[in-house]
């Protein structure tokens, strides 16, 4: 059973994505989301209305700038869905801007070491007053000031600052050989809630073609190791999927958290399929 939030005890009930993750444990069910790489609050609202638990706003590889991120996060949350932002790199200012937008969680790519993970946690957590600290309290260096995040959570500033440490989910991507070798120690870092596997980059880092990960036994063994590390530390495990069949297989393997697809995938695949059905009408094209 997950215990990653136990180091931030609070009398307040869980909110946002941490609540979604906890509630999906008993009875167990997959936590399902989509992936946005294109900007636009209208697009975000449309996808959020489809029934997903979360939506990842991709600010690493996606075409989404800072202002677009703020608008997209608010649009997703307004539909009762958890917005999660993939930051480009574990820099303090990126974590600050992301959480100040009201994101329910962050997904950090290319996590290599436990020390790097501890720094990420410190960036994402507000300082806890000394009088309220306990031996297992996580106290970070996040600055307080954004009026947007409390509004997204439906809170006043004081309530948000007091509860954000437990209501912000921190997921890190294990997608390099270095991250794989350190995955057990990364999983043990207090404040890290989830190990998320990016199979393409993990496969490439191991010396194979990125898109062939599903056919390479060594990569599949690495995936099993990362999953085992997450579970041994009482943390969640997530996997980047491209469709429902992949989600089903990884859920049965023991993973908790999945994207079903992405906006660019839906646009390109649907259009290609439908266009292909008309190929006989355009023989010279």
PDB file of C-alpha atoms in Angstrom:
ATOM      1  CA  UNK A   1       0.000   0.000   0.000  1.00  0.00           C
ATOM      2  CA  UNK A   2       1.233   3.457  -0.902  1.00  0.00           C
ATOM      3  CA  UNK A   3       2.818   5.411   1.972  1.00  0.00           C
ATOM      4  CA  UNK A   4       4.523   8.283   0.167  1.00  0.00           C
ATOM      5  CA  UNK A   5       2.398  11.026   1.745  1.00  0.00           C
ATOM      6  CA  UNK A   6       2.778   9.763   5.290  1.00  0.00           C
ATOM      7  CA  UNK A   7       5.742  12.062   5.843  1.00  0.00           C
ATOM      8  CA  UNK A   8       3.425  15.065   5.474  1.00  0.00           C
ATOM      9  CA  UNK A   9       0.650  14.299   7.973  1.00  0.00           C
ATOM     10  CA  UNK A  10      -2.230  16.721   8.080  1.00  0.00           C
ATOM     11  CA  UNK A  11      -5.671  16.844   9.606  1.00  0.00           C
ATOM     12  CA  UNK A  12      -6.973  18.177   6.297  1.00  0.00           C
ATOM     13  CA  UNK A  13      -8.387  15.721   3.745  1.00  0.00           C
ATOM     14  CA  UNK A  14      -6.423  14.993   0.603  1.00  0.00           C
ATOM     15  CA  UNK A  15      -7.262  16.981  -2.505  1.00  0.00           C
ATOM     16  CA  UNK A  16      -6.466  16.729  -6.201  1.00  0.00           C
ATOM     17  CA  UNK A  17      -4.317  14.039  -7.750  1.00  0.00           C
ATOM     18  CA  UNK A  18      -3.030  12.577  -4.461  1.00  0.00           C
ATOM     19  CA  UNK A  19      -6.663  11.904  -3.506  1.00  0.00           C
ATOM     20  CA  UNK A  20      -7.363  10.344  -6.910  1.00  0.00           C
ATOM     21  CA  UNK A  21      -4.355   8.054  -6.527  1.00  0.00           C
ATOM     22  CA  UNK A  22      -5.229   7.030  -2.992  1.00  0.00           C
ATOM     23  CA  UNK A  23      -8.873   6.350  -3.801  1.00  0.00           C
ATOM     24  CA  UNK A  24      -7.864   4.144  -6.746  1.00  0.00           C
ATOM     25  CA  UNK A  25      -6.071   1.708  -4.423  1.00  0.00           C
ATOM     26  CA  UNK A  26      -9.126   0.247  -2.692  1.00  0.00           C
ATOM     27  CA  UNK A  27     -10.766  -1.169  -4.672  1.00  0.00           C
ATOM     28  CA  UNK A  28      -7.835  -1.131  -7.096  1.00  0.00           C
ATOM     29  CA  UNK A  29      -8.413   0.488 -10.471  1.00  0.00           C
ATOM     30  CA  UNK A  30      -6.153   2.107 -13.076  1.00  0.00           C
ATOM     31  CA  UNK A  31      -5.731   5.887 -12.961  1.00  0.00           C
ATOM     32  CA  UNK A  32      -6.123   7.028 -16.560  1.00  0.00           C
ATOM     33  CA  UNK A  33      -5.132  10.222 -18.299  1.00  0.00           C
ATOM     34  CA  UNK A  34      -4.295  11.894 -21.562  1.00  0.00           C
ATOM     35  CA  UNK A  35      -1.313  13.878 -22.782  1.00  0.00           C
ATOM     36  CA  UNK A  36      -1.432  17.392 -24.216  1.00  0.00           C
ATOM     37  CA  UNK A  37       1.386  18.667 -26.422  1.00  0.00           C
ATOM     38  CA  UNK A  38      -0.596  21.417 -28.133  1.00  0.00           C
ATOM     39  CA  UNK A  39      -1.560  24.707 -26.460  1.00  0.00           C
ATOM     40  CA  UNK A  40      -5.081  25.926 -25.913  1.00  0.00           C
ATOM     41  CA  UNK A  41      -7.571  26.104 -23.062  1.00  0.00           C
ATOM     42  CA  UNK A  42     -10.417  25.088 -25.381  1.00  0.00           C
ATOM     43  CA  UNK A  43      -8.602  21.902 -26.395  1.00  0.00           C
ATOM     44  CA  UNK A  44      -7.824  21.167 -22.751  1.00  0.00           C
ATOM     45  CA  UNK A  45     -11.477  21.572 -21.757  1.00  0.00           C
ATOM     46  CA  UNK A  46     -12.628  19.246 -24.537  1.00  0.00           C
ATOM     47  CA  UNK A  47     -10.184  16.511 -23.531  1.00  0.00           C
ATOM     48  CA  UNK A  48     -10.963  16.979 -19.824  1.00  0.00           C
ATOM     49  CA  UNK A  49     -14.655  16.317 -20.510  1.00  0.00           C
ATOM     50  CA  UNK A  50     -13.947  12.830 -21.878  1.00  0.00           C
ATOM     51  CA  UNK A  51     -13.701  11.164 -18.467  1.00  0.00           C
ATOM     52  CA  UNK A  52      -9.994  11.056 -17.694  1.00  0.00           C
ATOM     53  CA  UNK A  53      -8.655  11.202 -14.133  1.00  0.00           C
ATOM     54  CA  UNK A  54      -5.753  13.476 -15.076  1.00  0.00           C
ATOM     55  CA  UNK A  55      -4.224  15.267 -18.034  1.00  0.00           C
ATOM     56  CA  UNK A  56      -0.486  15.823 -18.451  1.00  0.00           C
ATOM     57  CA  UNK A  57       0.442  19.229 -19.868  1.00  0.00           C
ATOM     58  CA  UNK A  58       3.727  18.516 -21.619  1.00  0.00           C
ATOM     59  CA  UNK A  59       6.124  21.428 -21.225  1.00  0.00           C
ATOM     60  CA  UNK A  60       9.157  19.301 -22.026  1.00  0.00           C
ATOM     61  CA  UNK A  61       8.489  18.150 -25.587  1.00  0.00           C
ATOM     62  CA  UNK A  62       5.165  19.880 -26.183  1.00  0.00           C
ATOM     63  CA  UNK A  63       4.515  23.226 -27.872  1.00  0.00           C
ATOM     64  CA  UNK A  64       3.282  24.774 -24.625  1.00  0.00           C
ATOM     65  CA  UNK A  65       4.743  28.010 -23.249  1.00  0.00           C
ATOM     66  CA  UNK A  66       4.385  29.422 -19.742  1.00  0.00           C
ATOM     67  CA  UNK A  67       1.223  31.453 -20.366  1.00  0.00           C
ATOM     68  CA  UNK A  68      -0.360  28.540 -22.220  1.00  0.00           C
ATOM     69  CA  UNK A  69       0.449  26.266 -19.281  1.00  0.00           C
ATOM     70  CA  UNK A  70      -1.334  28.556 -16.838  1.00  0.00           C
ATOM     71  CA  UNK A  71      -4.437  28.733 -19.029  1.00  0.00           C
ATOM     72  CA  UNK A  72      -4.451  24.987 -19.697  1.00  0.00           C
ATOM     73  CA  UNK A  73      -4.025  23.989 -16.046  1.00  0.00           C
ATOM     74  CA  UNK A  74      -6.956  26.163 -15.008  1.00  0.00           C
ATOM     75  CA  UNK A  75      -9.165  24.866 -17.817  1.00  0.00           C
ATOM     76  CA  UNK A  76      -8.490  21.239 -16.886  1.00  0.00           C
ATOM     77  CA  UNK A  77      -9.089  21.750 -13.177  1.00  0.00           C
ATOM     78  CA  UNK A  78     -12.350  23.601 -13.892  1.00  0.00           C
ATOM     79  CA  UNK A  79     -13.699  20.358 -15.386  1.00  0.00           C
ATOM     80  CA  UNK A  80     -12.962  18.430 -12.190  1.00  0.00           C
ATOM     81  CA  UNK A  81      -9.902  16.687 -13.669  1.00  0.00           C
ATOM     82  CA  UNK A  82      -6.388  16.798 -12.210  1.00  0.00           C
ATOM     83  CA  UNK A  83      -3.862  18.811 -14.228  1.00  0.00           C
ATOM     84  CA  UNK A  84      -0.306  17.494 -14.107  1.00  0.00           C
ATOM     85  CA  UNK A  85       2.593  19.285 -15.779  1.00  0.00           C
ATOM     86  CA  UNK A  86       5.692  17.667 -17.196  1.00  0.00           C
ATOM     87  CA  UNK A  87       8.468  20.155 -16.632  1.00  0.00           C
ATOM     88  CA  UNK A  88      11.454  20.361 -18.948  1.00  0.00           C
ATOM     89  CA  UNK A  89      14.115  19.884 -16.283  1.00  0.00           C
ATOM     90  CA  UNK A  90      14.343  19.749 -12.461  1.00  0.00           C
ATOM     91  CA  UNK A  91      15.154  23.440 -12.033  1.00  0.00           C
ATOM     92  CA  UNK A  92      13.756  25.381  -9.097  1.00  0.00           C
ATOM     93  CA  UNK A  93      12.182  28.115 -11.200  1.00  0.00           C
ATOM     94  CA  UNK A  94      10.414  25.616 -13.453  1.00  0.00           C
ATOM     95  CA  UNK A  95       8.963  23.778 -10.464  1.00  0.00           C
ATOM     96  CA  UNK A  96       7.857  27.083  -8.948  1.00  0.00           C
ATOM     97  CA  UNK A  97       6.143  28.321 -12.112  1.00  0.00           C
ATOM     98  CA  UNK A  98       4.417  24.987 -12.600  1.00  0.00           C
ATOM     99  CA  UNK A  99       3.020  24.675  -9.104  1.00  0.00           C
ATOM    100  CA  UNK A 100       2.126  28.369  -9.006  1.00  0.00           C
ATOM    101  CA  UNK A 101      -0.181  27.707 -11.956  1.00  0.00           C
ATOM    102  CA  UNK A 102      -2.215  25.368  -9.731  1.00  0.00           C
ATOM    103  CA  UNK A 103      -0.995  22.047 -11.115  1.00  0.00           C
ATOM    104  CA  UNK A 104      -1.955  19.084  -8.962  1.00  0.00           C
ATOM    105  CA  UNK A 105       1.360  17.443  -9.662  1.00  0.00           C
ATOM    106  CA  UNK A 106       4.622  17.570 -11.561  1.00  0.00           C
ATOM    107  CA  UNK A 107       6.250  14.968 -13.764  1.00  0.00           C
ATOM    108  CA  UNK A 108      10.004  15.407 -13.968  1.00  0.00           C
ATOM    109  CA  UNK A 109      11.974  13.742 -16.776  1.00  0.00           C
ATOM    110  CA  UNK A 110      15.470  12.289 -16.709  1.00  0.00           C
ATOM    111  CA  UNK A 111      15.752  11.604 -12.976  1.00  0.00           C
ATOM    112  CA  UNK A 112      19.201  10.108 -12.477  1.00  0.00           C
ATOM    113  CA  UNK A 113      20.039  10.076  -8.742  1.00  0.00           C
ATOM    114  CA  UNK A 114      18.507  10.197  -5.286  1.00  0.00           C
ATOM    115  CA  UNK A 115      20.259  13.496  -4.585  1.00  0.00           C
ATOM    116  CA  UNK A 116      18.648  15.014  -7.658  1.00  0.00           C
ATOM    117  CA  UNK A 117      15.290  13.684  -6.440  1.00  0.00           C
ATOM    118  CA  UNK A 118      15.755  15.225  -2.994  1.00  0.00           C
ATOM    119  CA  UNK A 119      16.445  18.612  -4.560  1.00  0.00           C
ATOM    120  CA  UNK A 120      13.292  18.317  -6.664  1.00  0.00           C
ATOM    121  CA  UNK A 121      11.230  17.599  -3.553  1.00  0.00           C
ATOM    122  CA  UNK A 122      12.684  20.626  -1.781  1.00  0.00           C
ATOM    123  CA  UNK A 123      11.705  22.855  -4.715  1.00  0.00           C
ATOM    124  CA  UNK A 124       8.127  21.561  -4.632  1.00  0.00           C
ATOM    125  CA  UNK A 125       7.428  21.821  -0.887  1.00  0.00           C
ATOM    126  CA  UNK A 126       6.695  24.924   1.166  1.00  0.00           C
ATOM    127  CA  UNK A 127       8.760  25.484   4.327  1.00  0.00           C
ATOM    128  CA  UNK A 128       6.989  24.033   7.349  1.00  0.00           C
ATOM    129  CA  UNK A 129       7.026  26.236  10.482  1.00  0.00           C
ATOM    130  CA  UNK A 130       9.376  24.842  13.117  1.00  0.00           C
ATOM    131  CA  UNK A 131       6.580  24.533  15.657  1.00  0.00           C
ATOM    132  CA  UNK A 132       4.693  22.194  13.306  1.00  0.00           C
ATOM    133  CA  UNK A 133       7.599  20.003  12.292  1.00  0.00           C
ATOM    134  CA  UNK A 134       7.853  16.364  13.304  1.00  0.00           C
ATOM    135  CA  UNK A 135      10.747  13.946  12.735  1.00  0.00           C
ATOM    136  CA  UNK A 136       9.328  12.818   9.377  1.00  0.00           C
ATOM    137  CA  UNK A 137       8.199  16.256   8.144  1.00  0.00           C
ATOM    138  CA  UNK A 138       9.360  17.333   4.701  1.00  0.00           C
ATOM    139  CA  UNK A 139      10.135  21.031   4.644  1.00  0.00           C
ATOM    140  CA  UNK A 140      11.168  22.605   1.362  1.00  0.00           C
ATOM    141  CA  UNK A 141      12.112  25.973  -0.082  1.00  0.00           C
ATOM    142  CA  UNK A 142       9.154  26.761  -2.316  1.00  0.00           C
ATOM    143  CA  UNK A 143       8.252  30.433  -2.248  1.00  0.00           C
ATOM    144  CA  UNK A 144       4.706  31.552  -1.407  1.00  0.00           C
ATOM    145  CA  UNK A 145       3.045  34.242  -3.454  1.00  0.00           C
ATOM    146  CA  UNK A 146       1.009  32.978  -6.396  1.00  0.00           C
ATOM    147  CA  UNK A 147      -2.722  33.814  -6.201  1.00  0.00           C
ATOM    148  CA  UNK A 148      -3.499  31.379  -9.029  1.00  0.00           C
ATOM    149  CA  UNK A 149      -2.769  28.047  -7.364  1.00  0.00           C
ATOM    150  CA  UNK A 150      -5.137  28.610  -4.400  1.00  0.00           C
ATOM    151  CA  UNK A 151      -7.898  29.591  -6.815  1.00  0.00           C
ATOM    152  CA  UNK A 152      -7.440  26.378  -8.824  1.00  0.00           C
ATOM    153  CA  UNK A 153      -7.791  24.348  -5.629  1.00  0.00           C
ATOM    154  CA  UNK A 154     -10.748  26.444  -4.446  1.00  0.00           C
ATOM    155  CA  UNK A 155      -8.838  27.634  -1.381  1.00  0.00           C
ATOM    156  CA  UNK A 156      -7.682  30.816   0.261  1.00  0.00           C
ATOM    157  CA  UNK A 157      -3.952  31.490   0.277  1.00  0.00           C
ATOM    158  CA  UNK A 158      -3.410  30.415   3.881  1.00  0.00           C
ATOM    159  CA  UNK A 159      -5.243  27.131   3.437  1.00  0.00           C
ATOM    160  CA  UNK A 160      -3.364  26.400   0.228  1.00  0.00           C
ATOM    161  CA  UNK A 161       0.046  27.006   1.806  1.00  0.00           C
ATOM    162  CA  UNK A 162      -0.907  24.836   4.786  1.00  0.00           C
ATOM    163  CA  UNK A 163      -2.072  21.883   2.671  1.00  0.00           C
ATOM    164  CA  UNK A 164      -0.185  22.044  -0.650  1.00  0.00           C
ATOM    165  CA  UNK A 165       2.698  19.873   0.553  1.00  0.00           C
ATOM    166  CA  UNK A 166       0.367  16.888   0.938  1.00  0.00           C
ATOM    167  CA  UNK A 167      -1.798  17.726  -2.081  1.00  0.00           C
ATOM    168  CA  UNK A 168       0.981  18.001  -4.678  1.00  0.00           C
ATOM    169  CA  UNK A 169       2.038  14.758  -6.346  1.00  0.00           C
ATOM    170  CA  UNK A 170       5.661  14.411  -7.433  1.00  0.00           C
ATOM    171  CA  UNK A 171       6.469  11.858 -10.120  1.00  0.00           C
ATOM    172  CA  UNK A 172       9.891  11.282 -11.641  1.00  0.00           C
ATOM    173  CA  UNK A 173      10.734   9.565 -14.895  1.00  0.00           C
ATOM    174  CA  UNK A 174      13.228   6.717 -14.860  1.00  0.00           C
ATOM    175  CA  UNK A 175      14.414   6.652 -18.459  1.00  0.00           C
ATOM    176  CA  UNK A 176      18.206   6.356 -18.451  1.00  0.00           C
ATOM    177  CA  UNK A 177      20.721   3.697 -17.491  1.00  0.00           C
ATOM    178  CA  UNK A 178      21.887   5.905 -14.609  1.00  0.00           C
ATOM    179  CA  UNK A 179      18.338   6.319 -13.359  1.00  0.00           C
ATOM    180  CA  UNK A 180      17.771   2.581 -13.654  1.00  0.00           C
ATOM    181  CA  UNK A 181      20.878   1.800 -11.596  1.00  0.00           C
ATOM    182  CA  UNK A 182      19.711   4.227  -8.913  1.00  0.00           C
ATOM    183  CA  UNK A 183      15.977   3.529  -9.080  1.00  0.00           C
ATOM    184  CA  UNK A 184      15.782   1.799  -5.699  1.00  0.00           C
ATOM    185  CA  UNK A 185      17.387   4.758  -3.921  1.00  0.00           C
ATOM    186  CA  UNK A 186      15.321   7.287  -5.895  1.00  0.00           C
ATOM    187  CA  UNK A 187      12.133   5.464  -4.889  1.00  0.00           C
ATOM    188  CA  UNK A 188      13.083   5.700  -1.211  1.00  0.00           C
ATOM    189  CA  UNK A 189      13.359   9.514  -1.263  1.00  0.00           C
ATOM    190  CA  UNK A 190      10.723  11.049   1.014  1.00  0.00           C
ATOM    191  CA  UNK A 191       8.350  13.163  -1.021  1.00  0.00           C
ATOM    192  CA  UNK A 192       8.747  11.247  -4.270  1.00  0.00           C
ATOM    193  CA  UNK A 193       5.312   9.760  -4.902  1.00  0.00           C
ATOM    194  CA  UNK A 194       5.755   7.908  -8.175  1.00  0.00           C
ATOM    195  CA  UNK A 195       8.299   6.357 -10.507  1.00  0.00           C
ATOM    196  CA  UNK A 196       7.149   6.827 -14.089  1.00  0.00           C
ATOM    197  CA  UNK A 197       8.731   4.912 -16.954  1.00  0.00           C
ATOM    198  CA  UNK A 198       9.464   6.570 -20.260  1.00  0.00           C
ATOM    199  CA  UNK A 199      10.135   3.395 -22.279  1.00  0.00           C
ATOM    200  CA  UNK A 200      11.442   5.050 -25.445  1.00  0.00           C
ATOM    201  CA  UNK A 201      14.269   6.973 -23.777  1.00  0.00           C
ATOM    202  CA  UNK A 202      15.039   4.093 -21.419  1.00  0.00           C
ATOM    203  CA  UNK A 203      15.406   1.781 -24.403  1.00  0.00           C
ATOM    204  CA  UNK A 204      17.615   4.267 -26.249  1.00  0.00           C
ATOM    205  CA  UNK A 205      19.778   4.825 -23.174  1.00  0.00           C
ATOM    206  CA  UNK A 206      20.330   1.072 -22.983  1.00  0.00           C
ATOM    207  CA  UNK A 207      21.672   1.075 -26.538  1.00  0.00           C
ATOM    208  CA  UNK A 208      18.643  -0.046 -28.540  1.00  0.00           C
ATOM    209  CA  UNK A 209      16.307   1.668 -31.036  1.00  0.00           C
ATOM    210  CA  UNK A 210      13.928   3.751 -28.945  1.00  0.00           C
ATOM    211  CA  UNK A 211      10.669   2.501 -30.423  1.00  0.00           C
ATOM    212  CA  UNK A 212      11.516  -1.206 -30.138  1.00  0.00           C
ATOM    213  CA  UNK A 213      11.377  -1.417 -26.336  1.00  0.00           C
ATOM    214  CA  UNK A 214       8.444  -3.838 -26.251  1.00  0.00           C
ATOM    215  CA  UNK A 215      10.469  -6.469 -28.150  1.00  0.00           C
ATOM    216  CA  UNK A 216      13.717  -6.265 -26.186  1.00  0.00           C
ATOM    217  CA  UNK A 217      13.995  -8.619 -23.163  1.00  0.00           C
ATOM    218  CA  UNK A 218      16.672  -6.522 -21.433  1.00  0.00           C
ATOM    219  CA  UNK A 219      14.436  -3.461 -21.503  1.00  0.00           C
ATOM    220  CA  UNK A 220      11.493  -5.446 -20.179  1.00  0.00           C
ATOM    221  CA  UNK A 221      13.643  -6.694 -17.305  1.00  0.00           C
ATOM    222  CA  UNK A 222      14.626  -3.096 -16.556  1.00  0.00           C
ATOM    223  CA  UNK A 223      10.939  -2.149 -16.468  1.00  0.00           C
ATOM    224  CA  UNK A 224      10.278  -4.952 -13.976  1.00  0.00           C
ATOM    225  CA  UNK A 225      13.126  -3.666 -11.797  1.00  0.00           C
ATOM    226  CA  UNK A 226      11.748  -0.123 -11.726  1.00  0.00           C
ATOM    227  CA  UNK A 227       8.249  -1.377 -10.918  1.00  0.00           C
ATOM    228  CA  UNK A 228       9.628  -3.520  -8.091  1.00  0.00           C
ATOM    229  CA  UNK A 229      11.609  -0.563  -6.720  1.00  0.00           C
ATOM    230  CA  UNK A 230       8.497   1.613  -6.609  1.00  0.00           C
ATOM    231  CA  UNK A 231       6.399  -1.039  -4.891  1.00  0.00           C
ATOM    232  CA  UNK A 232       9.130  -1.926  -2.377  1.00  0.00           C
ATOM    233  CA  UNK A 233       9.270   1.740  -1.333  1.00  0.00           C
ATOM    234  CA  UNK A 234       5.477   2.019  -1.083  1.00  0.00           C
ATOM    235  CA  UNK A 235       5.251   4.357  -4.066  1.00  0.00           C
ATOM    236  CA  UNK A 236       3.108   4.428  -7.188  1.00  0.00           C
ATOM    237  CA  UNK A 237       4.336   3.287 -10.595  1.00  0.00           C
ATOM    238  CA  UNK A 238       3.341   4.883 -13.904  1.00  0.00           C
ATOM    239  CA  UNK A 239       3.860   3.967 -17.550  1.00  0.00           C
ATOM    240  CA  UNK A 240       3.669   5.890 -20.807  1.00  0.00           C
ATOM    241  CA  UNK A 241       1.166   4.062 -23.017  1.00  0.00           C
ATOM    242  CA  UNK A 242      -0.069   4.588 -26.553  1.00  0.00           C
ATOM    243  CA  UNK A 243      -3.427   2.875 -26.268  1.00  0.00           C
ATOM    244  CA  UNK A 244      -5.875   0.792 -24.267  1.00  0.00           C
ATOM    245  CA  UNK A 245      -4.216  -2.572 -24.950  1.00  0.00           C
ATOM    246  CA  UNK A 246      -0.924  -1.324 -23.521  1.00  0.00           C
ATOM    247  CA  UNK A 247      -2.709   0.099 -20.488  1.00  0.00           C
ATOM    248  CA  UNK A 248      -4.413  -3.224 -19.800  1.00  0.00           C
ATOM    249  CA  UNK A 249      -1.163  -5.173 -20.028  1.00  0.00           C
ATOM    250  CA  UNK A 250       0.795  -2.804 -17.771  1.00  0.00           C
ATOM    251  CA  UNK A 251      -2.069  -2.595 -15.267  1.00  0.00           C
ATOM    252  CA  UNK A 252      -2.080  -6.378 -14.988  1.00  0.00           C
ATOM    253  CA  UNK A 253       1.688  -6.196 -14.490  1.00  0.00           C
ATOM    254  CA  UNK A 254       1.138  -3.971 -11.439  1.00  0.00           C
ATOM    255  CA  UNK A 255       1.384  -0.387 -12.657  1.00  0.00           C
ATOM    256  CA  UNK A 256      -1.042   2.215 -11.293  1.00  0.00           C
ATOM    257  CA  UNK A 257      -0.994   5.283 -13.530  1.00  0.00           C
ATOM    258  CA  UNK A 258      -1.239   5.528 -17.319  1.00  0.00           C
ATOM    259  CA  UNK A 259      -1.838   7.886 -20.170  1.00  0.00           C
ATOM    260  CA  UNK A 260      -4.087   6.306 -22.799  1.00  0.00           C
ATOM    261  CA  UNK A 261      -2.793   8.447 -25.640  1.00  0.00           C
ATOM    262  CA  UNK A 262      -2.112  12.047 -26.619  1.00  0.00           C
ATOM    263  CA  UNK A 263      -3.643  14.896 -28.564  1.00  0.00           C
ATOM    264  CA  UNK A 264      -1.114  14.724 -31.401  1.00  0.00           C
ATOM    265  CA  UNK A 265      -1.488  10.945 -31.562  1.00  0.00           C
ATOM    266  CA  UNK A 266      -5.265  11.186 -31.829  1.00  0.00           C
ATOM    267  CA  UNK A 267      -5.092  13.827 -34.543  1.00  0.00           C
ATOM    268  CA  UNK A 268      -2.471  12.112 -36.663  1.00  0.00           C
ATOM    269  CA  UNK A 269      -3.759   8.540 -36.360  1.00  0.00           C
ATOM    270  CA  UNK A 270      -7.433   9.338 -36.924  1.00  0.00           C
ATOM    271  CA  UNK A 271      -6.719  11.536 -39.925  1.00  0.00           C
ATOM    272  CA  UNK A 272      -4.297   9.025 -41.443  1.00  0.00           C
ATOM    273  CA  UNK A 273      -6.781   6.168 -41.064  1.00  0.00           C
ATOM    274  CA  UNK A 274      -9.683   8.082 -42.565  1.00  0.00           C
ATOM    275  CA  UNK A 275      -7.564   9.454 -45.399  1.00  0.00           C
ATOM    276  CA  UNK A 276      -6.324   5.959 -46.152  1.00  0.00           C
ATOM    277  CA  UNK A 277      -9.886   4.755 -46.636  1.00  0.00           C
ATOM    278  CA  UNK A 278     -10.211   7.162 -49.563  1.00  0.00           C
ATOM    279  CA  UNK A 279      -6.961   6.265 -51.254  1.00  0.00           C
ATOM    280  CA  UNK A 280      -8.791   4.492 -54.066  1.00  0.00           C
ATOM    281  CA  UNK A 281     -10.458   7.772 -55.003  1.00  0.00           C
ATOM    282  CA  UNK A 282      -7.092   9.490 -55.429  1.00  0.00           C
ATOM    283  CA  UNK A 283      -4.933   6.931 -57.250  1.00  0.00           C
ATOM    284  CA  UNK A 284      -2.430   9.524 -58.467  1.00  0.00           C
ATOM    285  CA  UNK A 285      -1.806  11.073 -55.039  1.00  0.00           C
TER     286      UNK A 285
END
